Coordinates of N, CA, C and O in Angstrom, one line a residue:
X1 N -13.2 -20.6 10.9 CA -13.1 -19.3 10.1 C -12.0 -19.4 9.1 O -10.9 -19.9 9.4
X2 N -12.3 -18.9 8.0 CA -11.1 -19.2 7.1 C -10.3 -17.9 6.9 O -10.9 -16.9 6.7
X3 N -9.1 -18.0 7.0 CA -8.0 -17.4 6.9 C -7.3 -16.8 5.3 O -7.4 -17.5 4.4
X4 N -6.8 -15.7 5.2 CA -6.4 -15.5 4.0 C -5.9 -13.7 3.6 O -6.0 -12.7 4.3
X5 N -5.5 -13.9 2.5 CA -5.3 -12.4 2.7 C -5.1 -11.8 0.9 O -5.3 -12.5 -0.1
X6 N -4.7 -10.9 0.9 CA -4.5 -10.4 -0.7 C -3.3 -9.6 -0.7 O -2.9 -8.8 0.1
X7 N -2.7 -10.0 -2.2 CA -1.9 -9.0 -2.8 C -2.0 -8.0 -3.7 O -2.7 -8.5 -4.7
X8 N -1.7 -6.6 -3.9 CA -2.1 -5.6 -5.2 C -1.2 -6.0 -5.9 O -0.1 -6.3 -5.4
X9 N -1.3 -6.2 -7.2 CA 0.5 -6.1 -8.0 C 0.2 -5.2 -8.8 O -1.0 -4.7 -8.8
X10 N 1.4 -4.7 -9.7 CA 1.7 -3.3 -10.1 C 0.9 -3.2 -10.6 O 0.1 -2.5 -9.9
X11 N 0.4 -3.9 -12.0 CA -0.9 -3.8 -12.9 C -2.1 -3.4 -12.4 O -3.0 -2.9 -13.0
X12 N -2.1 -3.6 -11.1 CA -3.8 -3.5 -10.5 C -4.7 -4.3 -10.1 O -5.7 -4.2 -9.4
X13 N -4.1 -5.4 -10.9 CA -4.6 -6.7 -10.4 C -4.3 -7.3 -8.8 O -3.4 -7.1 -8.0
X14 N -5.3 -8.0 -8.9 CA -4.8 -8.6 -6.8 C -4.7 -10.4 -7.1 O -5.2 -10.9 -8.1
X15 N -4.1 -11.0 -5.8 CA -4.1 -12.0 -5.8 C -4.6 -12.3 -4.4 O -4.0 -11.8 -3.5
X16 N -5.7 -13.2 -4.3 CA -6.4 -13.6 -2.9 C -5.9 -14.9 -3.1 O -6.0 -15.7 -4.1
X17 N -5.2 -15.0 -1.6 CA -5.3 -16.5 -0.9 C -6.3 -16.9 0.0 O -6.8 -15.9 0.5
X18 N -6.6 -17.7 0.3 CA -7.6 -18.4 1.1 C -7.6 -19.5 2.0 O -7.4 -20.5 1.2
X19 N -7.6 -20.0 3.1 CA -7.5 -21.2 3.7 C -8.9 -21.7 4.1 O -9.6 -21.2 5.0
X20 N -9.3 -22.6 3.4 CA -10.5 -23.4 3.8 C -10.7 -24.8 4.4 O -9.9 -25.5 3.7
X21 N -11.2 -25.5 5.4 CA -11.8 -26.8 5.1 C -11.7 -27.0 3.8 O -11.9 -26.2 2.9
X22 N -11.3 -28.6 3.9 CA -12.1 -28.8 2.8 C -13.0 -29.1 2.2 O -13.6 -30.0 2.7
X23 N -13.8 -28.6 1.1 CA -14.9 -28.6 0.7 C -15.9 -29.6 0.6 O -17.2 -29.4 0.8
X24 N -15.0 -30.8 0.4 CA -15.8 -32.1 -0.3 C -15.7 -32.7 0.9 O -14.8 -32.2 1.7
X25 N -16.6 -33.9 1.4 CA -16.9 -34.8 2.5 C -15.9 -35.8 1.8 O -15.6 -35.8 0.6
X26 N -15.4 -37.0 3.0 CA -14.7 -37.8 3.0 C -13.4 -38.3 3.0 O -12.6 -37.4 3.3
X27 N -12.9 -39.2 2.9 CA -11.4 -38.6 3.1 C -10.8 -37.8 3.0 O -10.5 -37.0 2.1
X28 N -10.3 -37.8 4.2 CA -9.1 -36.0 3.8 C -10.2 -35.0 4.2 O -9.9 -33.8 4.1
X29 N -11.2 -35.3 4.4 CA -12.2 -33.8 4.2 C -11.7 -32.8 6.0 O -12.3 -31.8 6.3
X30 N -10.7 -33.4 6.7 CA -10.8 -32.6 7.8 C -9.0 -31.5 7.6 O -8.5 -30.8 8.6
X31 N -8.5 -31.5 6.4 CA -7.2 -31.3 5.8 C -7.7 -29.5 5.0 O -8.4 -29.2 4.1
X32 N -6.9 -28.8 5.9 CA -7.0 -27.2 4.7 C -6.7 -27.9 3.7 O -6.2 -29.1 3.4
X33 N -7.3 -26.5 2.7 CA -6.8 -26.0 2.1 C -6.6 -24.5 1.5 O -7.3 -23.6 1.7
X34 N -5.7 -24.5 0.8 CA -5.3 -23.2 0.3 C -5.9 -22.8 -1.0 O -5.2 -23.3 -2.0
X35 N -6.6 -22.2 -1.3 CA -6.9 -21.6 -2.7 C -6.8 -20.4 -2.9 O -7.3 -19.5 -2.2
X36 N -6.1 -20.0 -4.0 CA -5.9 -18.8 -5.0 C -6.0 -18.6 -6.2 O -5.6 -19.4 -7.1
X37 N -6.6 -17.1 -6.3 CA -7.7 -16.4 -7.4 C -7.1 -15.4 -7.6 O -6.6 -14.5 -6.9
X38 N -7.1 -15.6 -8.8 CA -6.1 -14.1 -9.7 C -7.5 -13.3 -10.5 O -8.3 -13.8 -11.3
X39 N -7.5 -11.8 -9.9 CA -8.8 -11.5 -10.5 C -8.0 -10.0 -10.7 O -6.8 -9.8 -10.7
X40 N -9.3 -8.8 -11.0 CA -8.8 -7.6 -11.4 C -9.4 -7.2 -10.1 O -10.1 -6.3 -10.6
X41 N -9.7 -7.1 -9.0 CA -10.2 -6.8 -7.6 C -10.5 -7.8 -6.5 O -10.7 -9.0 -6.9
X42 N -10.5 -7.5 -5.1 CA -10.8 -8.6 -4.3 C -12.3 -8.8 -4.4 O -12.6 -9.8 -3.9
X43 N -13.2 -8.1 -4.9 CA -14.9 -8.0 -5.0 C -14.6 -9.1 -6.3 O -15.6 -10.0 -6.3
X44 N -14.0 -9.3 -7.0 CA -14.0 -10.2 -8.2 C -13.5 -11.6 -7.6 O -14.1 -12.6 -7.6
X45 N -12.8 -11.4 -7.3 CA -12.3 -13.1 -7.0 C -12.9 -13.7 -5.9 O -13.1 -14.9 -6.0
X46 N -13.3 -13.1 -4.8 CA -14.6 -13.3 -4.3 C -15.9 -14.5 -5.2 O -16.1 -15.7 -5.1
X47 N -16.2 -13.5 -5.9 CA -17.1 -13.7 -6.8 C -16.3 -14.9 -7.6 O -17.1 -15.8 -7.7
X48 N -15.4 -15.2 -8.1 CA -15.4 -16.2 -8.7 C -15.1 -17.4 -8.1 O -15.1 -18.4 -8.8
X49 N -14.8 -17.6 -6.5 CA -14.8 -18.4 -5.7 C -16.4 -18.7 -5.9 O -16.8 -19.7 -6.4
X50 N -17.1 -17.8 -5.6 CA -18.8 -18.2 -5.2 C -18.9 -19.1 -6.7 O -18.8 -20.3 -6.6
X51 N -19.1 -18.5 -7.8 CA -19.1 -19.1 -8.8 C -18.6 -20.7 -9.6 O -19.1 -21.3 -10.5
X52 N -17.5 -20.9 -8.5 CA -17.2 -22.0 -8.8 C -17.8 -22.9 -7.6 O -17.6 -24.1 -7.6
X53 N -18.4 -22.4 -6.8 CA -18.8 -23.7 -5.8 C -18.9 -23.5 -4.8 O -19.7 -24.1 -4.1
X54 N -18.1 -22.4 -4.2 CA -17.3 -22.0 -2.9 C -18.2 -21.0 -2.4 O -17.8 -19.9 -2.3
X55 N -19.7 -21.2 -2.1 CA -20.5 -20.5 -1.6 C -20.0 -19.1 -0.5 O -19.9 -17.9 -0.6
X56 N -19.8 -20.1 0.6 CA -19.7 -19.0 2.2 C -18.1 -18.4 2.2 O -17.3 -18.7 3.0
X57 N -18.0 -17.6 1.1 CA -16.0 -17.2 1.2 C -16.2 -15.8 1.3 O -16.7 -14.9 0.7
X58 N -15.7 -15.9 2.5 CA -15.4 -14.2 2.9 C -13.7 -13.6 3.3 O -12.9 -14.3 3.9
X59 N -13.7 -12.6 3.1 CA -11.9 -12.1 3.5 C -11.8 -11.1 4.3 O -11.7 -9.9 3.9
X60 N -11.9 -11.4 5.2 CA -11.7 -10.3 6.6 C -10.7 -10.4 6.9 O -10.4 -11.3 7.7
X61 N -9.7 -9.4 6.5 CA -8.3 -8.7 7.1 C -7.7 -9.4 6.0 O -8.1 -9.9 5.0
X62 N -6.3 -9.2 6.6 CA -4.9 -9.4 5.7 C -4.1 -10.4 6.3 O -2.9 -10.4 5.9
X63 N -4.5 -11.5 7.3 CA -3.3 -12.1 8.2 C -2.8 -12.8 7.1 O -1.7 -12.4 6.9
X64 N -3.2 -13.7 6.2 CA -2.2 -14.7 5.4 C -2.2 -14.1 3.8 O -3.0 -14.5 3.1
X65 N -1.3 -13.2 3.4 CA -1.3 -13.1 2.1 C -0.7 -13.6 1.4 O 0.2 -14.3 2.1
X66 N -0.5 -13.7 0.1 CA 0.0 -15.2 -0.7 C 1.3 -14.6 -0.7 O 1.6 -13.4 -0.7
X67 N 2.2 -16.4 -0.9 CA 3.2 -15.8 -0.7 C 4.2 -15.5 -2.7 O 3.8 -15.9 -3.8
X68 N 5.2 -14.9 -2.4 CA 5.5 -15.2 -3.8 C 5.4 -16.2 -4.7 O 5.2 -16.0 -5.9
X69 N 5.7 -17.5 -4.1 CA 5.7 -18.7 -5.2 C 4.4 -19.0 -5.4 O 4.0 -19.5 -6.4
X70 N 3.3 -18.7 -4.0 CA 1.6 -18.7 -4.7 C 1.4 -17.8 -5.9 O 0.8 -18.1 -7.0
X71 N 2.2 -16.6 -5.5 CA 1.6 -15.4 -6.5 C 1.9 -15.8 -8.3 O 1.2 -15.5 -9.3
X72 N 3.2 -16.4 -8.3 CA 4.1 -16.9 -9.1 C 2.9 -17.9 -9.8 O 2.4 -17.5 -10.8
X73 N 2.6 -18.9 -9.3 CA 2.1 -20.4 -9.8 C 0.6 -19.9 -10.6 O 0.2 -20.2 -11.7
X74 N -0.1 -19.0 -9.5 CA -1.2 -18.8 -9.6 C -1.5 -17.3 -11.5 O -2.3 -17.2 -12.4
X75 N -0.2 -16.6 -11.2 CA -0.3 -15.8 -12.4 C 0.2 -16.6 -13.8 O -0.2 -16.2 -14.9
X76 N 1.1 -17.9 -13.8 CA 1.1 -18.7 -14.6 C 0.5 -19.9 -15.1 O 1.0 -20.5 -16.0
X77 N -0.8 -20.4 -14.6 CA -1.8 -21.2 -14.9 C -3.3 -20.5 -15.6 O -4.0 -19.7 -14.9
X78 N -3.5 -20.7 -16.6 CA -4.6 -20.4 -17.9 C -6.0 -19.6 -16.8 O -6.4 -18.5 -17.0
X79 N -6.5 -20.5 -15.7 CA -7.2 -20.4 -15.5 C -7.5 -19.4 -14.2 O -8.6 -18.9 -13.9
X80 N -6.1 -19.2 -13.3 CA -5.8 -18.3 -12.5 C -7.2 -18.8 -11.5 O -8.2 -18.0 -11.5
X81 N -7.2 -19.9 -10.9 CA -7.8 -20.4 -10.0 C -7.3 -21.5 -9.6 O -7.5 -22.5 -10.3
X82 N -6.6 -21.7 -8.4 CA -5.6 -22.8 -8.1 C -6.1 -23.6 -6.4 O -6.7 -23.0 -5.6
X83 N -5.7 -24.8 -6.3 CA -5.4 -25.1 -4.7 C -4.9 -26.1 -4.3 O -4.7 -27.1 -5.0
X84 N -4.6 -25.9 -3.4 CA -3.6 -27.1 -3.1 C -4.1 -27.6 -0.9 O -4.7 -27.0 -0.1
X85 N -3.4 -28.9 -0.9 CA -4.1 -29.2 0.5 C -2.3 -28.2 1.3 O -1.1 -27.9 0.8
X86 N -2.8 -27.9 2.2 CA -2.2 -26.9 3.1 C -2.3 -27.2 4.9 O -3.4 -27.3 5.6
X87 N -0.9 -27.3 5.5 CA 0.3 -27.2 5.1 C 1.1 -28.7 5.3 O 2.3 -28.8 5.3
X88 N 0.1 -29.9 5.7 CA 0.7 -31.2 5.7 C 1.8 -31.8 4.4 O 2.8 -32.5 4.4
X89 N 0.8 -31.1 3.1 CA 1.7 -31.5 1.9 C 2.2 -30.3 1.3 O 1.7 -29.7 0.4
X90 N 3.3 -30.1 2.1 CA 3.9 -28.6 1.5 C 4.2 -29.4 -0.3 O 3.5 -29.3 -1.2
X91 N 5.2 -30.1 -0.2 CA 4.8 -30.4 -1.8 C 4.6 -31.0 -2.6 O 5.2 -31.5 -3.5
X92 N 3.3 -30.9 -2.4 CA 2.1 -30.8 -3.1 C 1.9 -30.2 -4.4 O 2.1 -29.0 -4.0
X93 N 1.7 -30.1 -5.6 CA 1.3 -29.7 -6.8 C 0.5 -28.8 -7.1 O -0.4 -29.6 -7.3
X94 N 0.0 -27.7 -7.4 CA -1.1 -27.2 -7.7 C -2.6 -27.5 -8.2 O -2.5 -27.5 -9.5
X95 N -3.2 -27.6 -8.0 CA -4.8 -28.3 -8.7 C -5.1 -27.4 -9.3 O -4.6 -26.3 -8.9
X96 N -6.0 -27.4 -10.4 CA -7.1 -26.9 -10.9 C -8.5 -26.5 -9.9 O -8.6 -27.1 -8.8
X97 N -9.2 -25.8 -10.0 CA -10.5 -26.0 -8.7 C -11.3 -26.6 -9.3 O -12.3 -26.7 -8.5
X98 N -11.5 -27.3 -10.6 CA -12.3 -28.3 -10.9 C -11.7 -29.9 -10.3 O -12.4 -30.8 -10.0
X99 N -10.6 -29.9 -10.1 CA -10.5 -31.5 -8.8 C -10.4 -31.1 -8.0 O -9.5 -31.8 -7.5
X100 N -11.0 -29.8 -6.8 CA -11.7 -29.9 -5.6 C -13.0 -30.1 -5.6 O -13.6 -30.9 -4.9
X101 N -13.4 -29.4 -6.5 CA -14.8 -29.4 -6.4 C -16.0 -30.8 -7.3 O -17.2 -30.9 -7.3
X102 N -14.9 -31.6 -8.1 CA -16.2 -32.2 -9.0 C -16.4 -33.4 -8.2 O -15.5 -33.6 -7.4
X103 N -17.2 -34.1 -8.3 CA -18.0 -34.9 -7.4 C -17.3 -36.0 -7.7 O -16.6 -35.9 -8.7
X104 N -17.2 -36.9 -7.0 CA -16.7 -38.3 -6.6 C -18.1 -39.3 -7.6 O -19.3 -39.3 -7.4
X105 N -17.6 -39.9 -8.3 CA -18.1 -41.1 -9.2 C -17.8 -42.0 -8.5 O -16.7 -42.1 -8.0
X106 N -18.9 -43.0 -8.2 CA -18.7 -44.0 -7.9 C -18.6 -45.5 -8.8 O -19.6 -45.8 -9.5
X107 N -17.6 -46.3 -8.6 CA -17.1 -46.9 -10.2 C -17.7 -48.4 -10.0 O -17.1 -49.3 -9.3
X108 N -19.0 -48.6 -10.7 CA -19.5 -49.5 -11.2 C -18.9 -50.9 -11.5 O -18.3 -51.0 -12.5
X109 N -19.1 -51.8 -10.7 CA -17.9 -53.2 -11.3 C -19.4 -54.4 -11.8 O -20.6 -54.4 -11.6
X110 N -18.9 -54.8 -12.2 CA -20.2 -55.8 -13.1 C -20.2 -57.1 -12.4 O -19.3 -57.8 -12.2
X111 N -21.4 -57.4 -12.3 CA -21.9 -58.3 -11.4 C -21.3 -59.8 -12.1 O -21.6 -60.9 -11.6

């Protein structure tokens, strides 16, 4: 069950954290992670989790809400959709959710 929770900020806007498995098979795939979505409602960032890949994401209750330096990283990146692996590599960098989610190429060497 994934863990997570939300913040209101003044504006109206919320920030959802999330703890998931990770998504992708394979290495590392047994390692949380943390993702956060800066939307104008929790029905929205929801929805843009689904949107990006993240089919089965649901937020039942409030136990883990982001903390300030999430809230911080997440309202200063373009795209206001972040993750990181959680909590083995506390520091760890922030990702984009396009390098959770884009598919593993496999690299061609010439015969």
């Amino acid at each position: 069950m994934a863990g997570g929770g939300f913040c209101k900020l003044p504006d109206g806007n919320v920030v959802v954290a999330i703890t998931l498995p990770h998504p992708a098979g394979g290495p590392g795939s047994g390692t949380p992670v943390r993702v956060l979505v800066h939307a104008a409602n929790r029905a929205r960032a929801l929805t843009r989790l689904r949107n990006a890949g993240l089919r089965a994401v649901y937020l039942r209750g409030n136990a883990e809400p982001p903390t300030p330096d999430e809230i911080t990283a997440v309202l200063h990146h373009p795209d206001g959709l972040l993750w990181r692996a959680r909590p083995e590599r506390a520091q760890e960098l922030w990702h984009p959710i396009r390098a959770l989610l884009r598919p593993a190429i496999p690299v061609r060497r010439p015969a």
